[in-house]
PDB file of C-alpha atoms in Angstrom:
ATOM      1  CA  MET A   1     105.211 136.404 133.835  1.00  0.00           C
ATOM      2  CA  ALA A   2     103.608 133.926 136.198  1.00  0.00           C
ATOM      3  CA  ILE A   3     100.388 134.070 134.485  1.00  0.00           C
ATOM      4  CA  ALA A   4     101.844 133.451 131.067  1.00  0.00           C
ATOM      5  CA  SER A   5     103.644 130.384 132.364  1.00  0.00           C
ATOM      6  CA  VAL A   6     100.641 128.916 133.796  1.00  0.00           C
ATOM      7  CA  ALA A   7      98.636 129.516 130.492  1.00  0.00           C
ATOM      8  CA  ALA A   8     101.791 127.765 128.734  1.00  0.00           C
ATOM      9  CA  ALA A   9     101.500 125.006 131.176  1.00  0.00           C
ATOM     10  CA  ASP A  10      97.874 124.580 130.699  1.00  0.00           C
ATOM     11  CA  ARG A  11      98.126 124.730 126.911  1.00  0.00           C
ATOM     12  CA  GLN A  12     100.687 121.640 127.140  1.00  0.00           C
ATOM     13  CA  ARG A  13      98.003 119.811 129.556  1.00  0.00           C
ATOM     14  CA  HIS A  14      95.379 120.407 127.667  1.00  0.00           C
ATOM     15  CA  PRO A  15      96.254 120.886 123.569  1.00  0.00           C
ATOM     16  CA  ARG A  16      93.993 122.113 121.168  1.00  0.00           C
ATOM     17  CA  PRO A  17      91.786 119.737 119.104  1.00  0.00           C
ATOM     18  CA  ARG A  18      93.650 120.582 116.073  1.00  0.00           C
ATOM     19  CA  ALA A  19      96.810 119.765 117.738  1.00  0.00           C
ATOM     20  CA  ARG A  20      95.336 116.726 119.170  1.00  0.00           C
ATOM     21  CA  LEU A  21      94.426 115.499 115.507  1.00  0.00           C
ATOM     22  CA  LEU A  22      97.912 116.341 114.120  1.00  0.00           C
ATOM     23  CA  GLU A  23      99.558 114.024 116.798  1.00  0.00           C
ATOM     24  CA  ASP A  24      97.359 111.081 115.912  1.00  0.00           C
ATOM     25  CA  GLU A  25      99.633 109.310 113.029  1.00  0.00           C
ATOM     26  CA  ARG A  26      96.140 108.245 111.436  1.00  0.00           C
ATOM     27  CA  TRP A  27      95.110 111.925 110.780  1.00  0.00           C
ATOM     28  CA  LEU A  28      98.517 113.023 110.091  1.00  0.00           C
ATOM     29  CA  ALA A  29      98.820 110.448 107.402  1.00  0.00           C
ATOM     30  CA  PHE A  30      95.489 111.203 106.052  1.00  0.00           C
ATOM     31  CA  ALA A  31      96.352 115.105 106.111  1.00  0.00           C
ATOM     32  CA  LEU A  32      99.532 114.601 104.078  1.00  0.00           C
ATOM     33  CA  LEU A  33      97.868 111.965 101.748  1.00  0.00           C
ATOM     34  CA  MET A  34      94.950 114.291 100.862  1.00  0.00           C
ATOM     35  CA  PRO A  35      96.722 116.567  98.456  1.00  0.00           C
ATOM     36  CA  THR A  36      98.009 113.742  96.345  1.00  0.00           C
ATOM     37  CA  ALA A  37      94.769 111.776  96.398  1.00  0.00           C
ATOM     38  CA  VAL A  38      93.035 115.122  94.976  1.00  0.00           C
ATOM     39  CA  LEU A  39      95.468 115.455  92.190  1.00  0.00           C
ATOM     40  CA  LEU A  40      95.340 111.659  91.187  1.00  0.00           C
ATOM     41  CA  GLY A  41      91.518 111.761  91.351  1.00  0.00           C
ATOM     42  CA  LEU A  42      91.127 115.031  89.236  1.00  0.00           C
ATOM     43  CA  PHE A  43      93.902 114.011  86.585  1.00  0.00           C
ATOM     44  CA  ILE A  44      93.612 110.627  86.538  1.00  0.00           C
ATOM     45  CA  ALA A  45      90.725 109.044  88.069  1.00  0.00           C
ATOM     46  CA  TYR A  46      88.273 111.511  86.578  1.00  0.00           C
ATOM     47  CA  PRO A  47      89.361 111.268  82.835  1.00  0.00           C
ATOM     48  CA  PHE A  48      89.708 107.574  83.228  1.00  0.00           C
ATOM     49  CA  VAL A  49      86.127 107.209  84.456  1.00  0.00           C
ATOM     50  CA  LYS A  50      84.911 110.002  81.763  1.00  0.00           C
ATOM     51  CA  GLY A  51      86.634 107.898  79.200  1.00  0.00           C
ATOM     52  CA  VAL A  52      84.731 104.738  80.065  1.00  0.00           C
ATOM     53  CA  LEU A  53      81.356 106.565  80.149  1.00  0.00           C
ATOM     54  CA  LEU A  54      82.242 108.125  76.622  1.00  0.00           C
ATOM     55  CA  SER A  55      83.086 104.788  75.069  1.00  0.00           C
ATOM     56  CA  LEU A  56      79.688 103.446  76.130  1.00  0.00           C
ATOM     57  CA  SER A  57      77.711 106.158  74.642  1.00  0.00           C
ATOM     58  CA  ALA A  58      77.508 107.644  71.135  1.00  0.00           C
ATOM     59  CA  ASP A  59      78.524 111.372  72.090  1.00  0.00           C
ATOM     60  CA  ARG A  60      79.990 113.476  69.482  1.00  0.00           C
ATOM     61  CA  VAL A  61      81.203 116.882  69.577  1.00  0.00           C
ATOM     62  CA  GLY A  62      78.733 119.047  70.388  1.00  0.00           C
ATOM     63  CA  VAL A  63      76.033 116.553  70.409  1.00  0.00           C
ATOM     64  CA  SER A  64      75.055 114.245  73.319  1.00  0.00           C
ATOM     65  CA  GLY A  65      74.318 110.716  72.674  1.00  0.00           C
ATOM     66  CA  GLY A  66      72.569 107.676  74.342  1.00  0.00           C
ATOM     67  CA  PHE A  67      73.802 104.764  76.195  1.00  0.00           C
ATOM     68  CA  VAL A  68      74.865 102.042  73.357  1.00  0.00           C
ATOM     69  CA  GLY A  69      76.681  99.765  75.487  1.00  0.00           C
ATOM     70  CA  LEU A  70      79.839  97.862  73.782  1.00  0.00           C
ATOM     71  CA  ALA A  71      78.575  98.947  70.365  1.00  0.00           C
ATOM     72  CA  ASN A  72      81.663 101.298  69.686  1.00  0.00           C
ATOM     73  CA  PHE A  73      83.900  98.355  70.621  1.00  0.00           C
ATOM     74  CA  ASP A  74      82.339  95.982  68.329  1.00  0.00           C
ATOM     75  CA  LYS A  75      82.835  98.902  65.827  1.00  0.00           C
ATOM     76  CA  ILE A  76      86.125  99.449  65.931  1.00  0.00           C
ATOM     77  CA  TRP A  77      87.238  95.857  66.034  1.00  0.00           C
ATOM     78  CA  ASN A  78      85.569  95.452  62.685  1.00  0.00           C
ATOM     79  CA  ASP A  79      87.660  98.753  61.415  1.00  0.00           C
ATOM     80  CA  SER A  80      90.590  97.416  59.280  1.00  0.00           C
ATOM     81  CA  ILE A  81      92.635 100.950  60.243  1.00  0.00           C
ATOM     82  CA  PHE A  82      92.148  99.819  64.138  1.00  0.00           C
ATOM     83  CA  ARG A  83      93.527  96.119  63.663  1.00  0.00           C
ATOM     84  CA  THR A  84      96.370  97.882  61.618  1.00  0.00           C
ATOM     85  CA  ALA A  85      96.937  99.995  64.549  1.00  0.00           C
ATOM     86  CA  VAL A  86      97.121  97.431  67.113  1.00  0.00           C
ATOM     87  CA  TRP A  87      99.574  95.391  65.079  1.00  0.00           C
ATOM     88  CA  ASN A  88     101.678  98.909  64.747  1.00  0.00           C
ATOM     89  CA  THR A  89     101.536  99.310  68.530  1.00  0.00           C
ATOM     90  CA  PHE A  90     102.959  95.949  69.381  1.00  0.00           C
ATOM     91  CA  TRP A  91     105.740  96.045  66.714  1.00  0.00           C
ATOM     92  CA  TYR A  92     106.645  99.531  67.259  1.00  0.00           C
ATOM     93  CA  THR A  93     107.007  98.956  71.118  1.00  0.00           C
ATOM     94  CA  GLY A  94     108.706  95.610  71.069  1.00  0.00           C
ATOM     95  CA  VAL A  95     111.437  96.519  68.168  1.00  0.00           C
ATOM     96  CA  THR A  96     112.195  99.880  69.962  1.00  0.00           C
ATOM     97  CA  THR A  97     112.132  98.530  73.722  1.00  0.00           C
ATOM     98  CA  VAL A  98     114.851  95.619  72.107  1.00  0.00           C
ATOM     99  CA  PHE A  99     116.995  98.008  70.531  1.00  0.00           C
ATOM    100  CA  LYS A 100     116.936 100.426  73.522  1.00  0.00           C
ATOM    101  CA  LEU A 101     117.997  97.807  76.074  1.00  0.00           C
ATOM    102  CA  PHE A 102     120.860  96.441  74.073  1.00  0.00           C
ATOM    103  CA  LEU A 103     122.022  99.684  72.984  1.00  0.00           C
ATOM    104  CA  GLY A 104     121.374 101.425  76.522  1.00  0.00           C
ATOM    105  CA  LEU A 105     123.236  98.311  78.118  1.00  0.00           C
ATOM    106  CA  TRP A 106     126.267  98.823  75.923  1.00  0.00           C
ATOM    107  CA  LEU A 107     126.442 102.555  76.407  1.00  0.00           C
ATOM    108  CA  ALA A 108     126.038 101.921  80.283  1.00  0.00           C
ATOM    109  CA  LEU A 109     128.944  99.667  80.464  1.00  0.00           C
ATOM    110  CA  LEU A 110     130.977 101.889  78.392  1.00  0.00           C
ATOM    111  CA  LEU A 111     130.122 104.961  80.748  1.00  0.00           C
ATOM    112  CA  ASN A 112     130.762 102.833  83.776  1.00  0.00           C
ATOM    113  CA  ARG A 113     134.660 102.631  82.878  1.00  0.00           C
ATOM    114  CA  HIS A 114     136.914 105.427  84.069  1.00  0.00           C
ATOM    115  CA  PHE A 115     138.199 108.035  81.240  1.00  0.00           C
ATOM    116  CA  LYS A 116     138.867 111.321  80.757  1.00  0.00           C
ATOM    117  CA  GLY A 117     135.799 113.628  80.249  1.00  0.00           C
ATOM    118  CA  LYS A 118     133.558 111.094  81.802  1.00  0.00           C
ATOM    119  CA  ALA A 119     131.188 113.516  83.632  1.00  0.00           C
ATOM    120  CA  TYR A 120     130.796 115.709  80.213  1.00  0.00           C
ATOM    121  CA  ILE A 121     130.141 112.535  78.040  1.00  0.00           C
ATOM    122  CA  ARG A 122     127.386 111.361  80.600  1.00  0.00           C
ATOM    123  CA  ALA A 123     125.820 114.798  80.359  1.00  0.00           C
ATOM    124  CA  ALA A 124     125.819 115.005  76.533  1.00  0.00           C
ATOM    125  CA  ILE A 125     124.258 111.159  76.513  1.00  0.00           C
ATOM    126  CA  LEU A 126     121.275 112.869  78.065  1.00  0.00           C
ATOM    127  CA  LEU A 127     120.575 115.428  75.398  1.00  0.00           C
ATOM    128  CA  PRO A 128     118.237 113.588  73.236  1.00  0.00           C
ATOM    129  CA  PHE A 129     116.009 112.501  76.052  1.00  0.00           C
ATOM    130  CA  ILE A 130     116.246 116.105  77.440  1.00  0.00           C
ATOM    131  CA  ILE A 131     114.998 117.989  74.470  1.00  0.00           C
ATOM    132  CA  PRO A 132     111.578 118.491  74.018  1.00  0.00           C
ATOM    133  CA  THR A 133     109.892 115.479  71.993  1.00  0.00           C
ATOM    134  CA  VAL A 134     108.252 117.771  69.433  1.00  0.00           C
ATOM    135  CA  LEU A 135     111.458 119.824  68.642  1.00  0.00           C
ATOM    136  CA  SER A 136     113.462 116.996  68.346  1.00  0.00           C
ATOM    137  CA  THR A 137     111.022 115.333  66.034  1.00  0.00           C
ATOM    138  CA  PHE A 138     110.296 118.156  63.864  1.00  0.00           C
ATOM    139  CA  ALA A 139     114.421 118.222  63.123  1.00  0.00           C
ATOM    140  CA  TRP A 140     114.077 114.454  62.597  1.00  0.00           C
ATOM    141  CA  LYS A 141     111.211 115.099  60.048  1.00  0.00           C
ATOM    142  CA  TRP A 142     113.329 117.586  58.136  1.00  0.00           C
ATOM    143  CA  MET A 143     116.474 114.980  58.031  1.00  0.00           C
ATOM    144  CA  PHE A 144     113.790 112.377  56.510  1.00  0.00           C
ATOM    145  CA  ASP A 145     112.408 115.001  53.975  1.00  0.00           C
ATOM    146  CA  PRO A 146     112.730 113.833  50.461  1.00  0.00           C
ATOM    147  CA  THR A 147     114.096 117.110  49.004  1.00  0.00           C
ATOM    148  CA  PHE A 148     115.950 118.542  51.898  1.00  0.00           C
ATOM    149  CA  SER A 149     116.896 115.128  53.613  1.00  0.00           C
ATOM    150  CA  VAL A 150     120.525 115.414  54.938  1.00  0.00           C
ATOM    151  CA  ILE A 151     120.208 111.629  55.132  1.00  0.00           C
ATOM    152  CA  ASN A 152     119.603 111.279  51.440  1.00  0.00           C
ATOM    153  CA  TRP A 153     122.405 113.554  50.852  1.00  0.00           C
ATOM    154  CA  ALA A 154     125.129 111.594  52.736  1.00  0.00           C
ATOM    155  CA  LEU A 155     123.893 108.391  51.172  1.00  0.00           C
ATOM    156  CA  PHE A 156     124.072 110.094  47.729  1.00  0.00           C
ATOM    157  CA  LYS A 157     127.648 111.180  48.352  1.00  0.00           C
ATOM    158  CA  LEU A 158     128.515 107.765  49.652  1.00  0.00           C
ATOM    159  CA  GLY A 159     127.307 106.431  46.265  1.00  0.00           C
ATOM    160  CA  LEU A 160     124.810 104.140  48.136  1.00  0.00           C
ATOM    161  CA  ILE A 161     121.898 105.798  46.320  1.00  0.00           C
ATOM    162  CA  THR A 162     121.108 107.324  43.014  1.00  0.00           C
ATOM    163  CA  GLY A 163     117.942 108.766  43.761  1.00  0.00           C
ATOM    164  CA  ARG A 164     115.645 110.545  46.907  1.00  0.00           C
ATOM    165  CA  ILE A 165     114.344 108.150  49.215  1.00  0.00           C
ATOM    166  CA  ASN A 166     110.685 109.209  50.334  1.00  0.00           C
ATOM    167  CA  TRP A 167     111.325 107.882  54.007  1.00  0.00           C
ATOM    168  CA  LEU A 168     107.923 109.353  55.176  1.00  0.00           C
ATOM    169  CA  GLY A 169     106.087 108.345  52.043  1.00  0.00           C
ATOM    170  CA  ASP A 170     106.797 104.951  51.798  1.00  0.00           C
ATOM    171  CA  PRO A 171     104.556 102.765  54.322  1.00  0.00           C
ATOM    172  CA  ASP A 172     107.473 100.652  55.537  1.00  0.00           C
ATOM    173  CA  LEU A 173     110.255 103.194  55.265  1.00  0.00           C
ATOM    174  CA  ALA A 174     107.711 105.561  57.402  1.00  0.00           C
ATOM    175  CA  MET A 175     107.513 102.862  60.315  1.00  0.00           C
ATOM    176  CA  THR A 176     111.232 102.116  60.062  1.00  0.00           C
ATOM    177  CA  SER A 177     111.740 105.945  60.637  1.00  0.00           C
ATOM    178  CA  ILE A 178     109.832 106.438  63.355  1.00  0.00           C
ATOM    179  CA  ILE A 179     111.415 103.244  65.046  1.00  0.00           C
ATOM    180  CA  ILE A 180     114.837 104.733  64.717  1.00  0.00           C
ATOM    181  CA  VAL A 181     113.744 108.142  66.082  1.00  0.00           C
ATOM    182  CA  ASN A 182     112.060 106.544  69.329  1.00  0.00           C
ATOM    183  CA  ILE A 183     115.143 104.511  69.714  1.00  0.00           C
ATOM    184  CA  TRP A 184     117.455 107.658  69.437  1.00  0.00           C
ATOM    185  CA  ARG A 185     115.173 109.206  71.892  1.00  0.00           C
ATOM    186  CA  GLY A 186     114.861 106.261  74.403  1.00  0.00           C
ATOM    187  CA  VAL A 187     118.593 104.927  74.584  1.00  0.00           C
ATOM    188  CA  PRO A 188     119.885 107.813  76.927  1.00  0.00           C
ATOM    189  CA  PHE A 189     116.918 106.802  79.546  1.00  0.00           C
ATOM    190  CA  PHE A 190     118.041 103.061  79.115  1.00  0.00           C
ATOM    191  CA  ALA A 191     121.905 104.090  79.415  1.00  0.00           C
ATOM    192  CA  ILE A 192     121.748 106.370  82.702  1.00  0.00           C
ATOM    193  CA  SER A 193     119.225 104.029  84.423  1.00  0.00           C
ATOM    194  CA  LEU A 194     121.369 101.217  83.716  1.00  0.00           C
ATOM    195  CA  LEU A 195     124.607 102.911  84.752  1.00  0.00           C
ATOM    196  CA  ALA A 196     122.979 103.659  88.188  1.00  0.00           C
ATOM    197  CA  GLY A 197     122.379 100.038  88.626  1.00  0.00           C
ATOM    198  CA  LEU A 198     125.917  99.197  87.532  1.00  0.00           C
ATOM    199  CA  GLN A 199     127.318 101.605  89.987  1.00  0.00           C
ATOM    200  CA  THR A 200     125.592 100.062  93.004  1.00  0.00           C
ATOM    201  CA  ILE A 201     127.573  96.670  92.081  1.00  0.00           C
ATOM    202  CA  SER A 202     130.663  96.329  94.018  1.00  0.00           C
ATOM    203  CA  PRO A 203     133.845  96.221  92.060  1.00  0.00           C
ATOM    204  CA  GLU A 204     135.173  93.431  94.365  1.00  0.00           C
ATOM    205  CA  LEU A 205     132.768  90.848  92.799  1.00  0.00           C
ATOM    206  CA  GLN A 206     134.290  91.648  89.462  1.00  0.00           C
ATOM    207  CA  GLU A 207     137.863  91.293  90.654  1.00  0.00           C
ATOM    208  CA  ALA A 208     137.143  88.113  92.591  1.00  0.00           C
ATOM    209  CA  ALA A 209     135.827  86.723  89.722  1.00  0.00           C
ATOM    210  CA  ALA A 210     138.848  87.654  87.253  1.00  0.00           C
ATOM    211  CA  ILE A 211     140.963  86.451  90.077  1.00  0.00           C
ATOM    212  CA  ASP A 212     139.241  82.960  89.909  1.00  0.00           C
ATOM    213  CA  GLY A 213     140.025  83.198  85.577  1.00  0.00           C
ATOM    214  CA  ALA A 214     136.474  84.270  84.521  1.00  0.00           C
ATOM    215  CA  LYS A 215     136.825  85.745  81.141  1.00  0.00           C
ATOM    216  CA  PRO A 216     135.110  89.525  80.725  1.00  0.00           C
ATOM    217  CA  TRP A 217     131.957  87.876  79.102  1.00  0.00           C
ATOM    218  CA  LYS A 218     131.374  85.265  81.659  1.00  0.00           C
ATOM    219  CA  ARG A 219     131.837  88.041  84.340  1.00  0.00           C
ATOM    220  CA  PHE A 220     129.139  90.013  82.822  1.00  0.00           C
ATOM    221  CA  TRP A 221     126.973  87.131  82.395  1.00  0.00           C
ATOM    222  CA  TYR A 222     127.286  85.414  85.882  1.00  0.00           C
ATOM    223  CA  VAL A 223     128.209  88.477  88.059  1.00  0.00           C
ATOM    224  CA  THR A 224     126.908  91.682  86.498  1.00  0.00           C
ATOM    225  CA  TRP A 225     123.646  90.614  84.626  1.00  0.00           C
ATOM    226  CA  PRO A 226     122.063  89.126  87.594  1.00  0.00           C
ATOM    227  CA  LEU A 227     122.600  91.688  89.786  1.00  0.00           C
ATOM    228  CA  LEU A 228     121.355  94.166  87.098  1.00  0.00           C
ATOM    229  CA  LEU A 229     118.395  92.517  86.296  1.00  0.00           C
ATOM    230  CA  PRO A 230     115.900  93.861  88.653  1.00  0.00           C
ATOM    231  CA  VAL A 231     117.096  97.463  87.608  1.00  0.00           C
ATOM    232  CA  THR A 232     116.779  96.255  83.930  1.00  0.00           C
ATOM    233  CA  MET A 233     113.180  94.990  84.457  1.00  0.00           C
ATOM    234  CA  VAL A 234     111.945  98.249  85.921  1.00  0.00           C
ATOM    235  CA  VAL A 235     113.235 100.217  83.461  1.00  0.00           C
ATOM    236  CA  VAL A 236     112.139  98.203  80.594  1.00  0.00           C
ATOM    237  CA  LEU A 237     108.597  98.407  82.459  1.00  0.00           C
ATOM    238  CA  PHE A 238     108.454 102.098  82.390  1.00  0.00           C
ATOM    239  CA  SER A 239     109.650 102.120  78.897  1.00  0.00           C
ATOM    240  CA  VAL A 240     107.145  99.714  77.312  1.00  0.00           C
ATOM    241  CA  ILE A 241     104.378 101.949  79.267  1.00  0.00           C
ATOM    242  CA  GLN A 242     105.591 105.007  77.406  1.00  0.00           C
ATOM    243  CA  THR A 243     106.045 103.462  74.186  1.00  0.00           C
ATOM    244  CA  PHE A 244     102.883 101.758  74.151  1.00  0.00           C
ATOM    245  CA  ALA A 245     101.013 105.135  74.469  1.00  0.00           C
ATOM    246  CA  ASP A 246     103.162 107.232  72.298  1.00  0.00           C
ATOM    247  CA  PHE A 247     101.690 110.052  70.486  1.00  0.00           C
ATOM    248  CA  GLN A 248     103.817 113.076  70.273  1.00  0.00           C
ATOM    249  CA  LEU A 249     106.621 111.291  68.116  1.00  0.00           C
ATOM    250  CA  VAL A 250     104.319 109.667  65.435  1.00  0.00           C
ATOM    251  CA  TYR A 251     102.004 112.336  65.387  1.00  0.00           C
ATOM    252  CA  VAL A 252     104.699 114.913  64.398  1.00  0.00           C
ATOM    253  CA  MET A 253     106.482 112.584  61.811  1.00  0.00           C
ATOM    254  CA  THR A 254     103.775 111.059  59.813  1.00  0.00           C
ATOM    255  CA  GLY A 255     100.132 111.804  61.489  1.00  0.00           C
ATOM    256  CA  GLY A 256      99.658 108.197  61.304  1.00  0.00           C
ATOM    257  CA  GLY A 257     100.278 108.118  57.595  1.00  0.00           C
ATOM    258  CA  PRO A 258     100.952 107.266  54.670  1.00  0.00           C
ATOM    259  CA  ALA A 259      97.421 105.755  54.175  1.00  0.00           C
ATOM    260  CA  ASN A 260      97.144 105.080  57.928  1.00  0.00           C
ATOM    261  CA  ALA A 261     100.270 102.716  57.738  1.00  0.00           C
ATOM    262  CA  THR A 262     101.749 104.137  61.288  1.00  0.00           C
ATOM    263  CA  HIS A 263      98.916 105.016  63.109  1.00  0.00           C
ATOM    264  CA  LEU A 264      99.242 103.670  66.424  1.00  0.00           C
ATOM    265  CA  PHE A 265      96.398 103.426  69.437  1.00  0.00           C
ATOM    266  CA  ALA A 266      96.854 106.984  70.509  1.00  0.00           C
ATOM    267  CA  THR A 267      97.191 108.664  67.090  1.00  0.00           C
ATOM    268  CA  TYR A 268      94.193 106.760  65.651  1.00  0.00           C
ATOM    269  CA  ALA A 269      92.212 107.545  68.884  1.00  0.00           C
ATOM    270  CA  TYR A 270      93.284 111.127  68.169  1.00  0.00           C
ATOM    271  CA  GLN A 271      92.317 111.195  64.524  1.00  0.00           C
ATOM    272  CA  ILE A 272      88.612 109.672  65.361  1.00  0.00           C
ATOM    273  CA  GLY A 273      87.902 111.405  68.658  1.00  0.00           C
ATOM    274  CA  ILE A 274      89.229 114.729  67.664  1.00  0.00           C
ATOM    275  CA  GLY A 275      89.835 115.098  64.156  1.00  0.00           C
ATOM    276  CA  THR A 276      86.323 113.508  62.973  1.00  0.00           C
ATOM    277  CA  GLY A 277      84.507 114.563  66.362  1.00  0.00           C
ATOM    278  CA  LEU A 278      83.258 110.953  67.196  1.00  0.00           C
ATOM    279  CA  LEU A 279      84.330 111.279  70.687  1.00  0.00           C
ATOM    280  CA  SER A 280      82.531 107.926  71.663  1.00  0.00           C
ATOM    281  CA  GLU A 281      84.678 106.184  69.180  1.00  0.00           C
ATOM    282  CA  GLY A 282      87.835 107.808  69.893  1.00  0.00           C
ATOM    283  CA  ALA A 283      87.547 106.941  73.747  1.00  0.00           C
ATOM    284  CA  ALA A 284      86.757 103.456  73.028  1.00  0.00           C
ATOM    285  CA  ILE A 285      89.784 103.097  70.893  1.00  0.00           C
ATOM    286  CA  SER A 286      91.887 104.711  73.731  1.00  0.00           C
ATOM    287  CA  LEU A 287      90.478 102.326  76.110  1.00  0.00           C
ATOM    288  CA  ALA A 288      91.065  99.297  73.917  1.00  0.00           C
ATOM    289  CA  MET A 289      94.772  99.612  74.667  1.00  0.00           C
ATOM    290  CA  PHE A 290      94.224  99.261  78.472  1.00  0.00           C
ATOM    291  CA  PRO A 291      93.533  95.385  78.647  1.00  0.00           C
ATOM    292  CA  PHE A 292      97.012  94.900  76.766  1.00  0.00           C
ATOM    293  CA  LEU A 293      98.861  97.191  78.515  1.00  0.00           C
ATOM    294  CA  LEU A 294      97.413  96.003  81.739  1.00  0.00           C
ATOM    295  CA  LEU A 295      98.369  92.441  80.690  1.00  0.00           C
ATOM    296  CA  ILE A 296     101.917  93.318  79.846  1.00  0.00           C
ATOM    297  CA  VAL A 297     102.264  95.279  83.021  1.00  0.00           C
ATOM    298  CA  ILE A 298     101.163  92.499  85.375  1.00  0.00           C
ATOM    299  CA  VAL A 299     103.305  90.123  83.768  1.00  0.00           C
ATOM    300  CA  GLN A 300     106.363  92.147  83.938  1.00  0.00           C
ATOM    301  CA  LEU A 301     105.687  92.775  87.712  1.00  0.00           C
ATOM    302  CA  LEU A 302     105.396  89.234  88.369  1.00  0.00           C
ATOM    303  CA  TYR A 303     108.645  88.597  86.754  1.00  0.00           C
ATOM    304  CA  ILE A 304     110.170  91.686  88.414  1.00  0.00           C
ATOM    305  CA  ARG A 305     108.823  90.041  91.777  1.00  0.00           C
ATOM    306  CA  ARG A 306     110.243  86.618  91.051  1.00  0.00           C
ATOM    307  CA  VAL A 307     113.784  88.123  90.236  1.00  0.00           C
ATOM    308  CA  GLU A 308     113.851  90.181  93.379  1.00  0.00           C
ATOM    309  CA  THR A 309     112.698  87.041  95.636  1.00  0.00           C
ATOM    310  CA  ARG A 310     115.621  84.743  94.503  1.00  0.00           C
TER     311      ARG A 310
END
């Protein structure tokens, strides 16, 4: 027993090298961050660097090409379909973000009230966001089908139309259709996120404003909205990033058609890079969205910082 006690005391006085390293906060932080750094390097940094190298080469599927510099970017910029994809991406992102923000805020204000079955309604609101994108999009594709469309059937029964509407066959209607589906899917994310922000605002502020004679609209505009604005900007930032790089919804609904009318950055990059095997041009199209997206993110982050420091 005495020998064991002496050995334990000696270990406490002279810890092993590994234990000494873990007691050092710098080495401990390094050890804890290393798994995350490896994952980020493998799944984010490496694909990004590989994409940059591909965009500067003439690689095709199964064929290794040489270095061509910015020739791929020059080629896609002179491509009318690429310019259409650029316009579609900004239009698609802008319209859906505005509608998701207003509808999500409206839902959040409703869900913030006290009523019977509130918990069940909040859970039901999340369903469009929880359902896998491909599965829900296939359901919407069937709803927009010109032959079996339940939307056409409802409009016909209401006497609003007399013939079939080819929702996904007309360029303007196809873009409207994918915008509607994206709004339907994205509103729950805005609603629940903004609801969480609303619940951090003290009800006493609303009560004080009401006592001072402020009407509901003024209470929202001068009390609720300034306190909710930082949360709103963060939610909008995440939504813009996700929508700008959207692929699954558009690919399943239209595949970029009809006649390339609904192509976004991601779908056109997939069509060129995978569909035709021109990997370098597909990588160039994918990277072309990076400067636009980076600029949007920087502007929004600066605005968020300005709002938070008021």
